Amino acid sequence: MSLKVGVIGTGMIGQDHIRRLTQVLSGVAVTAVADISRERAEAAAPEGAAVFDDPKALIASDTVDAVVICSWGPAHEEQLLACIDAGKPVFCEKPMVTSEDAALRVIEAETAFGRRLVQVGFMRRFDADYRRLKAVIDTGSLGAPLMYKSVHRNASVPEGLYTSDMPLNDTLVHDADISRWLLSDEVTGVEVRLPRRSTVGKDLRDPTIVLLHCASGAIVIVEISVNIAYGYDIRGEVSCETGVAALPNRPATVVSDQFGIRQAIPEDWRERFIEAYDQEFREWIVAAGQGTATGPSAWDGYASTLVADAALRAVDSGGHEVISMIEKPALYA
Amino acid sequence: MSLKVGVIGTGMIGQDHIRRLTQVLSGVAVTAVADISRERAEAAAPEGAAVFDDPKALIASDTVDAVVICSWGPAHEEQLLACIDAGKPVFCEKPMVTSEDAALRVIEAETAFGRRLVQVGFMRRFDADYRRLKAVIDTGSLGAPLMYKSVHRNASVPEGLYTSDMPLNDTLVHDADISRWLLSDEVTGVEVRLPRRSTVGKDLRDPTIVLLHCASGAIVIVEISVNIAYGYDIRGEVSCETGVAALPNRPATVVSDQFGIRQAIPEDWRERFIEAYDQEFREWIVAAGQGTATGPSAWDGYASTLVADAALRAVDSGGHEVISMIEKPALYA
Amino acid sequence: MSLKVGVIGTGMIGQDHIRRLTQVLSGVAVTAVADISRERAEAAAPEGAAVFDDPKALIASDTVDAVVICSWGPAHEEQLLACIDAGKPVFCEKPMVTSEDAALRVIEAETAFGRRLVQVGFMRRFDADYRRLKAVIDTGSLGAPLMYKSVHRNASVPEGLYTSDMPLNDTLVHDADISRWLLSDEVTGVEVRLPRRSTVGKDLRDPTIVLLHCASGAIVIVEISVNIAYGYDIRGEVSCETGVAALPNRPATVVSDQFGIRQAIPEDWRERFIEAYDQEFREWIVAAGQGTATGPSAWDGYASTLVADAALRAVDSGGHEVISMIEKPALYA
Amino acid sequence: MSLKVGVIGTGMIGQDHIRRLTQVLSGVAVTAVADISRERAEAAAPEGAAVFDDPKALIASDTVDAVVICSWGPAHEEQLLACIDAGKPVFCEKPMVTSEDAALRVIEAETAFGRRLVQVGFMRRFDADYRRLKAVIDTGSLGAPLMYKSVHRNASVPEGLYTSDMPLNDTLVHDADISRWLLSDEVTGVEVRLPRRSTVGKDLRDPTIVLLHCASGAIVIVEISVNIAYGYDIRGEVSCETGVAALPNRPATVVSDQFGIRQAIPEDWRERFIEAYDQEFREWIVAAGQGTATGPSAWDGYASTLVADAALRAVDSGGHEVISMIEKPALYA
């Protein structure tokens, strides 16, 4: 009784999810694929899977119980709405959509349908380190969370392709989502500060400091450095009233040699989050098998869109950009 | 084209492997189970799986491509020989067998068959921490390994059920196997030293220090403490000519509170090694699907039997108990 | 040929310095003390030391080569000017003075004298951890410093006595001074953000986030929490272009017990910085013996006064408060 | 009222102690020096100190309240006995003496005198890390200590000068003394095991494993590696009934760069133990000023001599060499 999954978009991330669904996880089969390039779709399709030119046809097909969207961002809205219309659970890679209005249309459709169907690809929530951190905070033993420091360091980004807006509209969304989730809070305002610029990335605006003001009053300080050379280093520390909780070092061999006592740092996001991606889909499969979704929701996709938009405005204004959200539908309570 | 697996023995560990094979891993189906208690077998059998009273009938059945043996130790030899006779890949929980002669009979049968079929359940070799540690040693960048310290601490063992021989014939096998594997070496002699006894376990002989002398001259120092209360703490450190490499702390949240700056320690072996068990079977499924085995072999089962036997002798003699092995068959090279 | 030191102010900190100068350090003798309470002065005076009612008489006395000022802040200016007038080296506890104008008068007097005489009590610069951190930054091997995070956590502050301005005009000076020193930079602007308030300190405004904007463009993020209960925890991390350097955990025994694997955290500033205080005076004695001063200068005292003033303004304004300094006299180059 | 100290032996370690006594510590003056080389003595003597050719004349001199012995080992006995005869407190560098008989003669003389006068130079007991470790053990919160692992790694030893007996009669004494002190125990037997030899030291027998059997039944496992290249790395871990306590990493900057997340390791014993040496003399000065001694005693010197002798015998015998001590005089209780 495997879940029959159709995958839309067979680029790098789509191919990786097909590998995951067919070779790593149980209880699932990839029965259909679609891509704007039929050639790429055929190359990526597992044996026996149907190949579609039209994503909507894939979504409508009887061979598909649930959908994974890995197409490019601007195509997501239409595909999500089609999935909701078909009543089929759907996993959508981030960004969920590319505008606030589009996010609201997805939310409206899903609330009208009356049951959650959409899971957005914020994989950090499935990472064991983050889950343990949230579990500590949620016990309340350290008191209320007052500040959160989120450090997001990439070894490098491709020169020219990764532009100065991307720390805010591409990279920041992970920190924004995990902050909201860890603190069980909403972001109500955003400030951006630009420190002395790194000379590594030439004309790139890097690093970036972002302050997220939360509804509770908690403040999140995000440090984004995208060309820091030494590795992919993701850190998080929650300061509470009577204690502090932080992500640990990654579990690397402790070597003592001429360079000191040391542990290797992950090279990239694949190495760091591969198990989170597996777990993300493991849970999605269970929920989708029951006709619904349980992970990061369309509401979370909406919230992250608002934060990115506000951050971009804050760079221009230099000020505190307020975020105002619609009232939260009961579906996302 | 899933691998059809028959499971013999549906006690606690057998049930856990059935869960793993049916709910966690892909490319595999449990199609048959057997147990000396038919009632227990029926309770454990997944939907559609055949239930056998006779393990040999399960092994011979067409519904079974490969076998997982979780029966009690004394039954292993006969079941392993039946699997080899049937040419079916088999995963066997430790102890592989309960005597040196039995181990030699399994080796003889497998070498006569001419292809590896047997994988023994030393799951530590599949643990990511140990794999990274071995990778560091194997680069040779720290020079030759000269000493290895293996620390094996259990929070507690059941009073009365866990007897004074068990640190040596039950617990030690993991340290012995992982030492041989990390150092790419064989154990040629064993000494046991008994420190001041812990009062926690009452009449139990605990803790235990074991020295394993290796063919290369490297010495392994094993500390076994089975009632140390604070957690399940597995440590390993390899001292090489120009550096040292060690297992890291487990990745737990770093909490700063009234007890200091601290990380939780695993409670038991399930928590510590659950991912290693998954990976152990993931790789077994791939090899078994190709009609063979690639993990810890019958040779490794034989070696660990010899170490346990020598350790028990060393307690009585107080001396250095020599181990002599047969010449290693080319099959295990 | 011991340095003869006169101590002004024999309260808690004065008594501690007298203990240090008489019992811990070599090459120094306390030959005179003064206090507004003659009784307290007499109780604190080492055997043979002269007791003065008038601090200026102490400064002028032949029995005194150099002066340590531990009186309350508003008295510092007059005493510093008297020391400079007498050409005697002087160690002055922080705050050096209590207004920008006073700081400028001290600088003017010292530059007119033409040789450094004043050392201000920023003891962190003498702490071994901070010195090693600065040494790493100063090699340049990690590239230019772009951001610095300074974490200042007190277990508790006395209710009622420690008021809401004190995180900014009392506590922050340490972070400001150490930031300037670590980064070899000046602070040119200050912002303050007030996160969700801790309920521990009742009406106290706590915690506090301060952003220090530096001349180089580097941004310092200071977290001040003064009632965090779990200990006195001082942290610092410099993010550079191609790497990061941070203060280590303090060297406490690594205990594995029912609370996890853990290290104790210092209880208070005495425990954390006692060796830094010793070293601070060790180096002061050497310089004072040569008729001059080498540690944190009147310029550093001036700079920290400006930061505190700007931080207080920033709380009220909610904005970015600019700092403008006079041109730096060559004496402080 | 400074303590007037005479220093016998002005080689490297003697010069370092003169520096310490004159430039670092308070309450002490070096008033006399002696050396077999008058030229070296004169060069090392502080201004105003008397220079003696005859150590006994120095000991007898009125200019000397207490003595520091830094001559070579074979000269210690006679000098110690002269100090005891003169009733003067004496600090003696290790080895206290070079034979069991000599140790007994020192003990006999001191017990006859009736008050402790001798402190032996086991500086590790004054190291803050070891003191905190002992404090944890001594609370009893982890239960009784059952095993202790002492790791003694030198970056390198001078080829030719450092011979194969020296790990046992020179290096081991530190581990033996600190083990006795940490565990509040006596060593009753010694075994030595020689692992695969490091190729770094050519013909040197290295590394060495030593097992110390204690009166309580506790077993100490010492690992000595003297050419491990990467640094001077001293480790210690006490396994108790319900927990474990260990020395921490040394407090070095935490650097994240292309070599990982790392901390530097001390280069040599000076860097590692410089503060312990200072503290050792700080406490000696206090006790000597009261006409007695409080640190490691002649009894401790005797015990360490016995361990070194037994270890050398154990290399030859390959067996368990028993140590038998005289009854402990009440003076050392």
PDB file of C-alpha atoms in Angstrom, chain A residues 225-297:
ATOM      1  CA  SER A 225      27.791  35.262   6.070  1.00  0.00           C
ATOM      2  CA  VAL A 226      27.788  33.597   2.693  1.00  0.00           C
ATOM      3  CA  ASN A 227      31.472  33.499   1.739  1.00  0.00           C
ATOM      4  CA  ILE A 228      33.178  32.594   4.982  1.00  0.00           C
ATOM      5  CA  ALA A 229      35.347  29.939   3.348  1.00  0.00           C
ATOM      6  CA  TYR A 230      35.861  27.627   6.304  1.00  0.00           C
ATOM      7  CA  GLY A 231      32.634  25.643   5.992  1.00  0.00           C
ATOM      8  CA  TYR A 232      28.875  25.489   6.284  1.00  0.00           C
ATOM      9  CA  ASP A 233      28.283  26.444   9.867  1.00  0.00           C
ATOM     10  CA  ILE A 234      24.785  26.731  11.266  1.00  0.00           C
ATOM     11  CA  ARG A 235      24.437  27.856  14.868  1.00  0.00           C
ATOM     12  CA  GLY A 236      21.564  28.747  17.114  1.00  0.00           C
ATOM     13  CA  GLU A 237      21.334  29.893  20.704  1.00  0.00           C
ATOM     14  CA  VAL A 238      18.228  30.749  22.694  1.00  0.00           C
ATOM     15  CA  SER A 239      18.675  33.058  25.689  1.00  0.00           C
ATOM     16  CA  CYS A 240      15.901  32.491  28.191  1.00  0.00           C
ATOM     17  CA  GLU A 241      15.133  34.068  31.521  1.00  0.00           C
ATOM     18  CA  THR A 242      17.221  31.671  33.615  1.00  0.00           C
ATOM     19  CA  GLY A 243      19.345  29.753  31.145  1.00  0.00           C
ATOM     20  CA  VAL A 244      20.570  29.344  27.615  1.00  0.00           C
ATOM     21  CA  ALA A 245      20.217  26.501  25.118  1.00  0.00           C
ATOM     22  CA  ALA A 246      22.255  26.098  21.953  1.00  0.00           C
ATOM     23  CA  LEU A 247      22.866  23.780  19.025  1.00  0.00           C
ATOM     24  CA  PRO A 248      25.929  21.593  19.621  1.00  0.00           C
ATOM     25  CA  ASN A 249      28.933  21.076  17.410  1.00  0.00           C
ATOM     26  CA  ARG A 250      28.257  18.541  14.695  1.00  0.00           C
ATOM     27  CA  PRO A 251      29.452  15.031  15.613  1.00  0.00           C
ATOM     28  CA  ALA A 252      32.863  14.896  13.939  1.00  0.00           C
ATOM     29  CA  THR A 253      35.900  12.928  15.071  1.00  0.00           C
ATOM     30  CA  VAL A 254      37.942  14.751  17.706  1.00  0.00           C
ATOM     31  CA  VAL A 255      41.455  14.838  16.276  1.00  0.00           C
ATOM     32  CA  SER A 256      44.538  16.014  18.163  1.00  0.00           C
ATOM     33  CA  ASP A 257      47.351  16.837  15.782  1.00  0.00           C
ATOM     34  CA  GLN A 258      49.596  19.696  14.748  1.00  0.00           C
ATOM     35  CA  PHE A 259      46.533  21.891  14.131  1.00  0.00           C
ATOM     36  CA  GLY A 260      45.274  21.491  17.684  1.00  0.00           C
ATOM     37  CA  ILE A 261      42.365  19.564  19.105  1.00  0.00           C
ATOM     38  CA  ARG A 262      39.724  19.860  16.446  1.00  0.00           C
ATOM     39  CA  GLN A 263      36.596  18.694  14.717  1.00  0.00           C
ATOM     40  CA  ALA A 264      35.726  19.032  11.058  1.00  0.00           C
ATOM     41  CA  ILE A 265      32.920  21.405  10.040  1.00  0.00           C
ATOM     42  CA  PRO A 266      30.347  20.388   7.391  1.00  0.00           C
ATOM     43  CA  GLU A 267      31.254  21.446   3.894  1.00  0.00           C
ATOM     44  CA  ASP A 268      27.763  22.246   2.670  1.00  0.00           C
ATOM     45  CA  TRP A 269      24.035  22.022   3.356  1.00  0.00           C
ATOM     46  CA  ARG A 270      23.780  18.526   1.916  1.00  0.00           C
ATOM     47  CA  GLU A 271      26.212  17.158   4.473  1.00  0.00           C
ATOM     48  CA  ARG A 272      24.616  19.149   7.281  1.00  0.00           C
ATOM     49  CA  PHE A 273      20.952  18.475   6.590  1.00  0.00           C
ATOM     50  CA  ILE A 274      20.767  15.207   4.663  1.00  0.00           C
ATOM     51  CA  GLU A 275      19.104  13.399   7.540  1.00  0.00           C
ATOM     52  CA  ALA A 276      16.656  16.266   8.040  1.00  0.00           C
ATOM     53  CA  TYR A 277      15.561  15.924   4.411  1.00  0.00           C
ATOM     54  CA  ASP A 278      15.007  12.202   4.895  1.00  0.00           C
ATOM     55  CA  GLN A 279      13.000  12.787   8.047  1.00  0.00           C
ATOM     56  CA  GLU A 280      11.014  15.581   6.425  1.00  0.00           C
ATOM     57  CA  PHE A 281       9.750  13.183   3.768  1.00  0.00           C
ATOM     58  CA  ARG A 282       9.346  10.303   6.190  1.00  0.00           C
ATOM     59  CA  GLU A 283       6.791  12.359   8.088  1.00  0.00           C
ATOM     60  CA  TRP A 284       5.245  13.777   4.969  1.00  0.00           C
ATOM     61  CA  ILE A 285       4.615  10.263   3.648  1.00  0.00           C
ATOM     62  CA  VAL A 286       2.772   9.295   6.805  1.00  0.00           C
ATOM     63  CA  ALA A 287       0.570  12.396   6.763  1.00  0.00           C
ATOM     64  CA  ALA A 288      -0.035  12.278   3.011  1.00  0.00           C
ATOM     65  CA  GLY A 289      -1.045   8.629   3.366  1.00  0.00           C
ATOM     66  CA  GLN A 290      -3.804   9.928   5.619  1.00  0.00           C
ATOM     67  CA  GLY A 291      -4.803  12.588   3.121  1.00  0.00           C
ATOM     68  CA  THR A 292      -3.382  15.547   4.960  1.00  0.00           C
ATOM     69  CA  ALA A 293      -0.188  17.414   5.943  1.00  0.00           C
ATOM     70  CA  THR A 294       1.456  18.086   9.304  1.00  0.00           C
ATOM     71  CA  GLY A 295       4.788  19.880   8.835  1.00  0.00           C
ATOM     72  CA  PRO A 296       5.445  23.552   7.972  1.00  0.00           C
ATOM     73  CA  SER A 297       2.201  24.905   6.528  1.00  0.00           C
TER      74      SER A 297
END
